[in-house]
Amino acid sequence: MFRCVRSLCARVPYATLFAHNMVLQRVFEAPADKVALRVELPGAPAADFTYGRLQRDVVALADTLAARRGALAAAAGGAPLDWLQAPRAPGVRSVFAQGERTPSCDVLQDTGFYTNAVMCGPGYAYAVALLGSWAVNQLATPMSVAQRYNDELMYVLEHSGARSIIGETKLLQEKFPAEYEPLYVRSAKDVTCVRKDSRSSGAFCAVTQSTFLVDSVYDWDSLMEERALACTRQAEKMELLSVEEIGIDGANDTLHTADDVVRRIEAERAALRQKEKEHLISLLFEGHEAQNAYMDGTTECAADMLSFDSEKLSELNPVFRRWVEDPQTKPTKYDDCLMIYTSGTTARPKGAVHSHASVTNMVRVLQDAWEWRSTDSILHVLPVHHVHGLVNILLCSLASHARCVTTKFDDPARVAHRLEQGDITRLHGRADHLHEDHRRCKGPLLAH
């Protein structure tokens, strides 16, 4: 009985680790079986991704990032967590804030040491790359899939000083030259494989004209394929062990008589009844926890959230383990969160850095102004590397526990017919997009 209570008390939701980023925390508070993202790309079957899968993949990517950065830090002779973003001093304020505190531009020097560039198209991989970076408090820098390396992309990498690139296989092959090949992380084996020229300095990587400060290129598709294969093998192993052996005294004794057989059967039945009793007690305590959460007005039950065992902290990556063991080291909402670059159409791309607090503020303002609901479904047709496609649509949808349907705006007629299916409650886009959709669609747009 006491073992059941102890097991329940040891479960800690991952959401408790992410108070620095409202969107990330909301994702980990969402119902696991609800669809978070639906990807509908021309020529490919539609795919649904639940909040539960999103949570698990974000943790998996965070584990990979932590292991890789730790290996690079160790190779450079540094401490395992030297790569983490340093907290802001208490007296530092935003350049836009009021007061007598020191403006951040006077004291903060962002060298890109904790910056991850994201090279993913609209869809699931992009969301995981973004949230996975924030899970270990890295500055995420979305890159445009429409830009060319020799023009805009190499400038963004040089200007941001990004140490890592997270991308989809096809885009990485199309956008980046062969010089990046030795930096690829495609499997668990590659995570701890460090180049010799990465050991020379505290920056973990030698500056070159071809790869700048980048020391790691995470191939999203290959990493997820390896993880899926590992999960399949584990499931097959568990299936073989589905008939659980019940431990009883004298289980290995030789059976000589019929009485021995009867005693063995009775002992096994008694052990089975005990296990059923313990399972029933466990269910009762889980029901009690759920009832208390409901009575307290909690929107989600902690027992249903993705959780870790506080008595097995060694199973956490070193970043999460540090935050649990020393809560004062947790990141704050004032840390760097997102760097958005302009398109570079009229001049070189210009980057603007947002803190977790400013991203949270944008999302909350839009949630209130546009009355987002968890029952909403929004059709996403905008570029994801700009504020409108990223914050106005994707982040608002995730923070609201809504459903985001991602597709390309390559054919107004196809998009208009998609709206006619009746499951979309919101659509945001450029004025010319909306006008064309409205002209082709039989009924009025539900939201704009």
XYZ file of C-alpha atoms in Angstrom:
448
model
C 0.000 0.000 0.000
C 2.686 2.452 0.982
C 4.635 1.623 -2.146
C 1.695 2.826 -4.274
C 1.427 6.134 -2.401
C 5.153 6.703 -2.665
C 5.095 6.041 -6.400
C 2.350 8.609 -6.985
C 4.041 11.259 -4.868
C 7.287 10.773 -6.784
C 5.719 11.785 -10.100
C 6.544 15.359 -11.073
C 5.069 16.890 -14.261
C 7.640 18.157 -16.761
C 5.533 21.307 -16.978
C 6.962 22.395 -13.624
C 10.379 22.794 -15.270
C 9.175 25.247 -17.899
C 7.785 28.202 -15.971
C 10.175 30.456 -17.915
C 8.242 29.915 -21.164
C 4.448 30.101 -21.073
C 3.857 28.414 -24.447
C 6.148 25.497 -23.604
C 4.530 25.040 -20.209
C 1.042 25.152 -21.728
C 2.007 22.452 -24.240
C 3.039 20.165 -21.375
C -0.237 20.878 -19.567
C -2.359 19.924 -22.585
C -4.425 16.708 -22.842
C -2.086 14.075 -24.234
C -4.589 12.557 -26.657
C -5.689 15.832 -28.249
C -4.375 16.686 -31.735
C -1.977 19.625 -31.586
C -0.841 19.733 -35.214
C -2.210 18.330 -38.435
C 0.073 18.498 -41.455
C -1.618 18.494 -44.875
C 0.980 18.919 -47.603
C 0.214 18.402 -51.307
C 1.274 14.966 -52.516
C 1.633 13.506 -49.016
C -0.860 11.800 -46.695
C -2.219 13.961 -43.878
C -0.617 13.335 -40.490
C -1.935 14.111 -37.008
C 0.376 14.783 -34.063
C -1.051 14.816 -30.546
C 0.076 16.981 -27.658
C 1.304 13.804 -25.959
C 3.618 12.948 -28.824
C 4.749 16.565 -29.050
C 5.678 16.482 -25.361
C 7.668 13.253 -25.689
C 9.536 14.410 -28.790
C 10.381 17.776 -27.203
C 11.895 15.983 -24.204
C 13.791 13.626 -26.522
C 15.239 16.544 -28.504
C 16.125 18.385 -25.283
C 17.961 15.267 -24.099
C 19.891 15.126 -27.375
C 20.818 18.818 -27.239
C 21.973 18.524 -23.625
C 24.073 15.435 -24.337
C 25.690 16.977 -27.415
C 26.473 20.321 -25.780
C 27.820 18.510 -22.731
C 30.119 16.382 -24.881
C 31.441 19.460 -26.676
C 31.977 21.256 -23.368
C 33.890 18.306 -21.950
C 36.041 18.076 -25.088
C 36.924 21.747 -24.695
C 37.904 21.235 -21.067
C 34.902 23.093 -19.668
C 32.198 22.215 -17.187
C 29.323 20.075 -18.543
C 26.792 22.925 -18.282
C 28.985 25.834 -19.390
C 26.921 26.075 -22.567
C 23.736 27.128 -20.767
C 22.464 30.670 -21.088
C 23.668 32.800 -18.183
C 20.856 34.462 -16.189
C 20.344 38.192 -16.484
C 21.513 40.402 -13.649
C 18.664 41.625 -11.380
C 19.223 45.286 -12.277
C 19.003 44.849 -16.055
C 15.896 45.987 -17.932
C 14.703 45.807 -21.506
C 15.623 48.726 -23.743
C 11.888 49.391 -24.127
C 11.073 49.248 -20.406
C 10.843 52.254 -18.125
C 12.830 52.830 -14.949
C 16.313 53.541 -13.705
C 17.713 50.044 -14.150
C 20.548 49.378 -16.587
C 19.444 48.890 -20.231
C 20.207 45.386 -21.458
C 22.096 46.703 -24.490
C 24.744 48.152 -22.151
C 25.638 44.887 -20.432
C 24.485 41.938 -22.537
C 26.737 40.637 -25.278
C 25.035 37.820 -27.140
C 27.760 35.865 -28.927
C 25.431 33.120 -30.162
C 26.878 30.706 -27.630
C 23.396 29.406 -26.771
C 21.732 29.975 -30.167
C 20.061 27.255 -32.264
C 19.192 28.020 -35.885
C 16.070 26.204 -37.121
C 15.873 25.061 -40.752
C 12.499 23.319 -40.975
C 9.513 23.770 -43.226
C 5.991 24.402 -41.930
C 4.942 21.397 -39.897
C 5.697 19.188 -36.941
C 9.510 19.215 -37.029
C 9.538 23.001 -36.810
C 7.400 22.999 -33.650
C 9.560 20.367 -31.956
C 12.798 22.169 -32.886
C 11.495 25.422 -31.444
C 10.078 23.956 -28.224
C 13.036 21.612 -27.752
C 15.417 24.564 -27.873
C 13.341 26.472 -25.323
C 13.171 23.407 -23.071
C 16.922 23.788 -22.399
C 16.708 27.604 -22.518
C 18.388 28.108 -25.887
C 17.782 31.079 -28.176
C 15.883 29.794 -31.227
C 16.486 31.477 -34.589
C 14.085 30.387 -37.355
C 15.595 30.503 -40.858
C 13.615 30.939 -44.052
C 13.384 27.858 -46.270
C 13.023 30.206 -49.254
C 16.402 31.885 -48.782
C 19.675 30.826 -50.379
C 22.812 29.948 -48.493
C 25.227 32.205 -50.364
C 22.981 35.222 -49.909
C 20.870 35.345 -46.757
C 21.459 32.106 -44.799
C 25.212 32.419 -44.404
C 24.738 36.018 -43.286
C 22.220 34.947 -40.628
C 24.595 32.249 -39.349
C 27.504 34.669 -39.212
C 25.474 37.477 -37.638
C 23.717 35.320 -35.028
C 26.806 33.294 -34.152
C 24.606 30.201 -33.943
C 26.382 27.105 -32.641
C 23.769 24.609 -33.805
C 21.385 24.014 -36.691
C 18.284 21.843 -36.302
C 16.762 20.862 -39.621
C 14.975 18.369 -41.808
C 17.128 16.089 -43.938
C 15.976 17.329 -47.338
C 16.346 21.012 -46.456
C 19.764 20.516 -44.887
C 20.993 18.787 -48.030
C 19.535 21.467 -50.289
C 20.599 24.548 -48.329
C 23.997 23.817 -46.795
C 27.278 22.999 -48.566
C 29.360 19.867 -48.038
C 31.594 21.597 -45.478
C 28.866 21.028 -42.870
C 28.856 17.249 -43.372
C 31.360 16.461 -40.544
C 29.136 18.357 -38.101
C 26.016 16.241 -38.652
C 24.334 14.511 -35.713
C 22.203 11.723 -37.160
C 22.270 9.120 -34.385
C 22.966 8.631 -30.700
C 26.516 7.650 -31.623
C 27.111 11.010 -33.315
C 26.005 12.915 -30.198
C 29.256 12.204 -28.358
C 31.488 12.256 -31.455
C 33.493 15.497 -31.296
C 35.786 16.782 -34.027
C 39.409 17.404 -33.065
C 39.201 21.079 -34.019
C 36.295 21.454 -31.604
C 38.571 20.988 -28.598
C 40.621 24.120 -28.960
C 38.607 26.867 -27.298
C 35.793 27.708 -24.933
C 33.639 28.391 -27.984
C 33.805 24.611 -28.618
C 34.392 25.092 -32.330
C 36.989 26.708 -34.511
C 35.808 29.644 -36.617
C 35.941 28.833 -40.321
C 34.864 30.699 -43.413
C 32.670 27.786 -44.465
C 30.794 26.860 -41.266
C 31.314 29.961 -39.091
C 30.727 29.031 -35.417
C 28.421 26.088 -36.099
C 29.611 22.920 -34.369
C 26.505 20.719 -34.667
C 23.887 20.073 -37.344
C 21.017 17.982 -35.995
C 19.344 15.910 -38.708
C 15.790 15.795 -37.370
C 14.500 13.034 -39.657
C 17.405 10.674 -38.951
C 17.235 11.221 -35.197
C 13.477 10.624 -35.096
C 13.792 7.542 -37.306
C 16.349 6.073 -34.909
C 14.131 6.909 -31.941
C 11.070 5.342 -33.590
C 13.065 2.170 -34.277
C 14.195 2.034 -30.648
C 10.593 2.464 -29.460
C 9.450 -0.344 -31.771
C 12.112 -2.689 -30.442
C 11.180 -1.813 -26.872
C 7.504 -2.486 -27.614
C 8.368 -5.872 -29.114
C 10.454 -6.690 -26.058
C 7.621 -5.723 -23.724
C 5.213 -7.832 -25.762
C 7.399 -10.874 -25.225
C 7.354 -10.156 -21.498
C 3.618 -9.440 -21.393
C 2.994 -12.645 -19.434
C 4.543 -11.517 -16.165
C 6.194 -14.067 -13.924
C 4.812 -13.878 -10.404
C 7.498 -14.195 -7.747
C 6.577 -16.628 -4.977
C 8.555 -18.463 -2.345
C 9.853 -21.780 -3.596
C 9.145 -20.959 -7.229
C 12.280 -22.812 -8.302
C 11.658 -25.881 -6.135
C 11.244 -29.180 -7.932
C 7.697 -30.558 -7.955
C 7.685 -34.185 -6.758
C 4.078 -34.925 -5.855
C 0.541 -33.811 -6.633
C 0.470 -31.940 -3.318
C 3.454 -29.889 -4.467
C 1.572 -28.913 -7.616
C -1.523 -27.898 -5.615
C 0.553 -25.795 -3.207
C 2.324 -24.101 -6.126
C -0.998 -23.225 -7.791
C -2.430 -21.852 -4.535
C 0.687 -19.756 -3.947
C 0.512 -18.325 -7.466
C -3.178 -17.479 -7.023
C -2.440 -15.734 -3.711
C 0.350 -13.715 -5.316
C -1.958 -12.751 -8.183
C -4.682 -11.620 -5.755
C -2.109 -9.479 -3.920
C -1.025 -7.802 -7.168
C -4.657 -7.111 -8.078
C -5.215 -5.590 -4.636
C -2.173 -3.326 -5.000
C -3.337 -2.272 -8.466
C -6.797 -1.410 -7.099
C -5.256 0.698 -4.316
C -3.139 2.492 -6.905
C -6.240 3.289 -8.974
C -8.043 4.580 -5.880
C -5.208 6.958 -5.064
C -5.050 8.181 -8.657
C -8.785 8.847 -8.532
C -8.326 10.734 -5.265
C -5.602 12.894 -6.830
C -7.809 13.613 -9.843
C -10.777 14.557 -7.649
C -8.636 16.930 -5.578
C -7.283 18.560 -8.731
C -10.823 19.099 -9.985
C -12.063 20.483 -6.657
C -9.092 22.862 -6.515
C -10.036 24.252 -9.917
C -6.991 22.792 -11.658
C -7.624 22.686 -15.404
C -5.486 19.611 -16.002
C -4.826 16.661 -13.732
C -1.156 16.321 -12.835
C -1.527 12.532 -12.922
C -2.315 12.760 -16.648
C 0.661 14.967 -17.539
C 3.969 13.693 -18.854
C 6.000 13.281 -15.666
C 9.368 12.162 -14.365
C 10.241 10.253 -11.208
C 11.758 12.535 -8.569
C 13.371 9.474 -6.999
C 15.194 8.631 -10.253
C 16.728 11.963 -11.220
C 19.627 10.148 -12.859
C 17.237 9.370 -15.723
C 16.853 13.098 -16.496
C 19.256 14.989 -18.720
C 21.798 17.066 -16.727
C 19.965 20.345 -17.389
C 16.621 19.166 -16.024
C 18.361 17.408 -13.140
C 20.151 20.615 -12.174
C 16.903 22.599 -12.229
C 15.216 20.024 -9.966
C 18.092 19.769 -7.499
C 18.761 23.518 -7.397
C 15.605 25.479 -8.324
C 17.513 28.770 -8.112
C 19.336 27.811 -11.327
C 16.108 27.623 -13.335
C 15.867 30.091 -16.237
C 13.722 33.183 -15.916
C 11.206 34.805 -18.218
C 13.729 37.567 -18.929
C 16.199 35.215 -20.669
C 16.638 35.322 -24.440
C 14.071 33.195 -26.249
C 13.610 34.018 -29.933
C 15.519 35.856 -32.660
C 13.426 36.857 -35.670
C 15.139 38.047 -38.864
C 13.657 40.238 -41.570
C 13.349 38.824 -45.068
C 16.404 40.618 -46.440
C 14.507 41.760 -49.535
C 15.635 45.389 -49.473
C 18.754 45.055 -47.307
C 20.662 42.565 -45.203
C 18.397 40.619 -42.807
C 18.084 42.309 -39.432
C 17.523 40.303 -36.248
C 15.331 41.228 -33.283
C 15.722 39.293 -30.019
C 12.705 38.529 -27.834
C 12.794 37.305 -24.256
C 10.477 34.606 -22.949
C 8.494 37.416 -21.316
C 7.978 39.361 -24.538
C 6.874 36.243 -26.427
C 4.473 35.430 -23.591
C 3.091 38.956 -23.677
C 2.473 38.817 -27.442
C 0.685 35.481 -27.171
C -1.503 36.524 -24.243
C -2.520 39.793 -25.885
C -3.554 37.944 -29.045
C -5.362 35.241 -27.086
C -7.460 37.871 -25.350
C -8.035 40.094 -28.390
C -8.981 37.249 -30.733
C -10.735 35.144 -28.070
C -8.832 31.943 -28.691
C -10.519 28.736 -27.448
C -9.291 25.182 -27.000
C -11.975 24.079 -29.477
C -10.516 26.196 -32.289
C -8.888 24.823 -35.428
C -6.788 27.229 -37.456
C -5.539 26.795 -41.015
C -1.877 27.827 -41.150
C -0.731 29.090 -44.575
C 1.864 31.727 -43.568
C 5.685 31.472 -43.392
C 6.734 30.133 -39.993
C 9.960 32.159 -39.729
C 8.088 35.477 -39.393
C 6.119 36.813 -36.425
C 2.675 36.422 -38.027
C 3.092 32.755 -38.880
C 5.011 31.912 -35.721
C 3.433 33.938 -32.909
C 0.005 34.920 -34.267
C -0.836 31.401 -35.400
C 1.400 28.558 -34.178
C 2.238 29.758 -30.663
C -1.268 31.097 -29.989
C -2.741 27.781 -31.104
C -0.418 25.694 -28.923
C -0.849 27.953 -25.894
C -4.638 27.702 -26.291
C -4.594 23.886 -26.607
C -6.201 24.349 -30.017
C -5.489 22.482 -33.279
C -3.229 23.937 -35.958
C -3.667 22.593 -39.499
C -0.566 23.328 -41.563
C -0.543 23.457 -45.351
C 1.076 25.403 -48.186
C -0.495 28.400 -49.872
C 0.451 27.186 -53.337
C -3.048 27.055 -54.804
C -5.842 29.393 -53.629
C -8.486 27.022 -54.998
C -7.121 24.092 -52.979
C -7.029 26.196 -49.796
C -10.564 27.460 -50.446
C -11.847 23.901 -50.887
C -10.088 22.936 -47.650
C -12.071 25.614 -45.826
C -15.296 24.129 -47.186
C -14.768 20.967 -45.101
C -16.182 22.890 -42.146
C -13.703 21.971 -39.407
C -11.657 25.209 -39.607
C -12.757 28.004 -37.264
C -9.892 30.450 -37.884
C -7.793 31.699 -40.780
C -5.121 34.389 -40.693
C -3.251 35.571 -43.732
C -2.161 38.440 -45.920
C -4.894 40.610 -47.410
C -4.326 39.248 -50.926
C -4.513 35.659 -49.606
C -7.763 36.302 -47.778
C -9.313 38.121 -50.739
C -8.497 35.259 -53.106
C -9.798 32.641 -50.652
C -12.980 34.618 -50.052
C -13.583 34.927 -53.801
C -13.166 31.192 -54.416
C -14.849 29.882 -51.267
C -18.607 29.243 -51.420
C -19.229 30.572 -47.909
C -17.783 33.413 -45.832
C -14.530 32.944 -43.958
C -15.162 32.057 -40.342
C -12.379 34.262 -39.005
C -9.767 36.583 -40.429
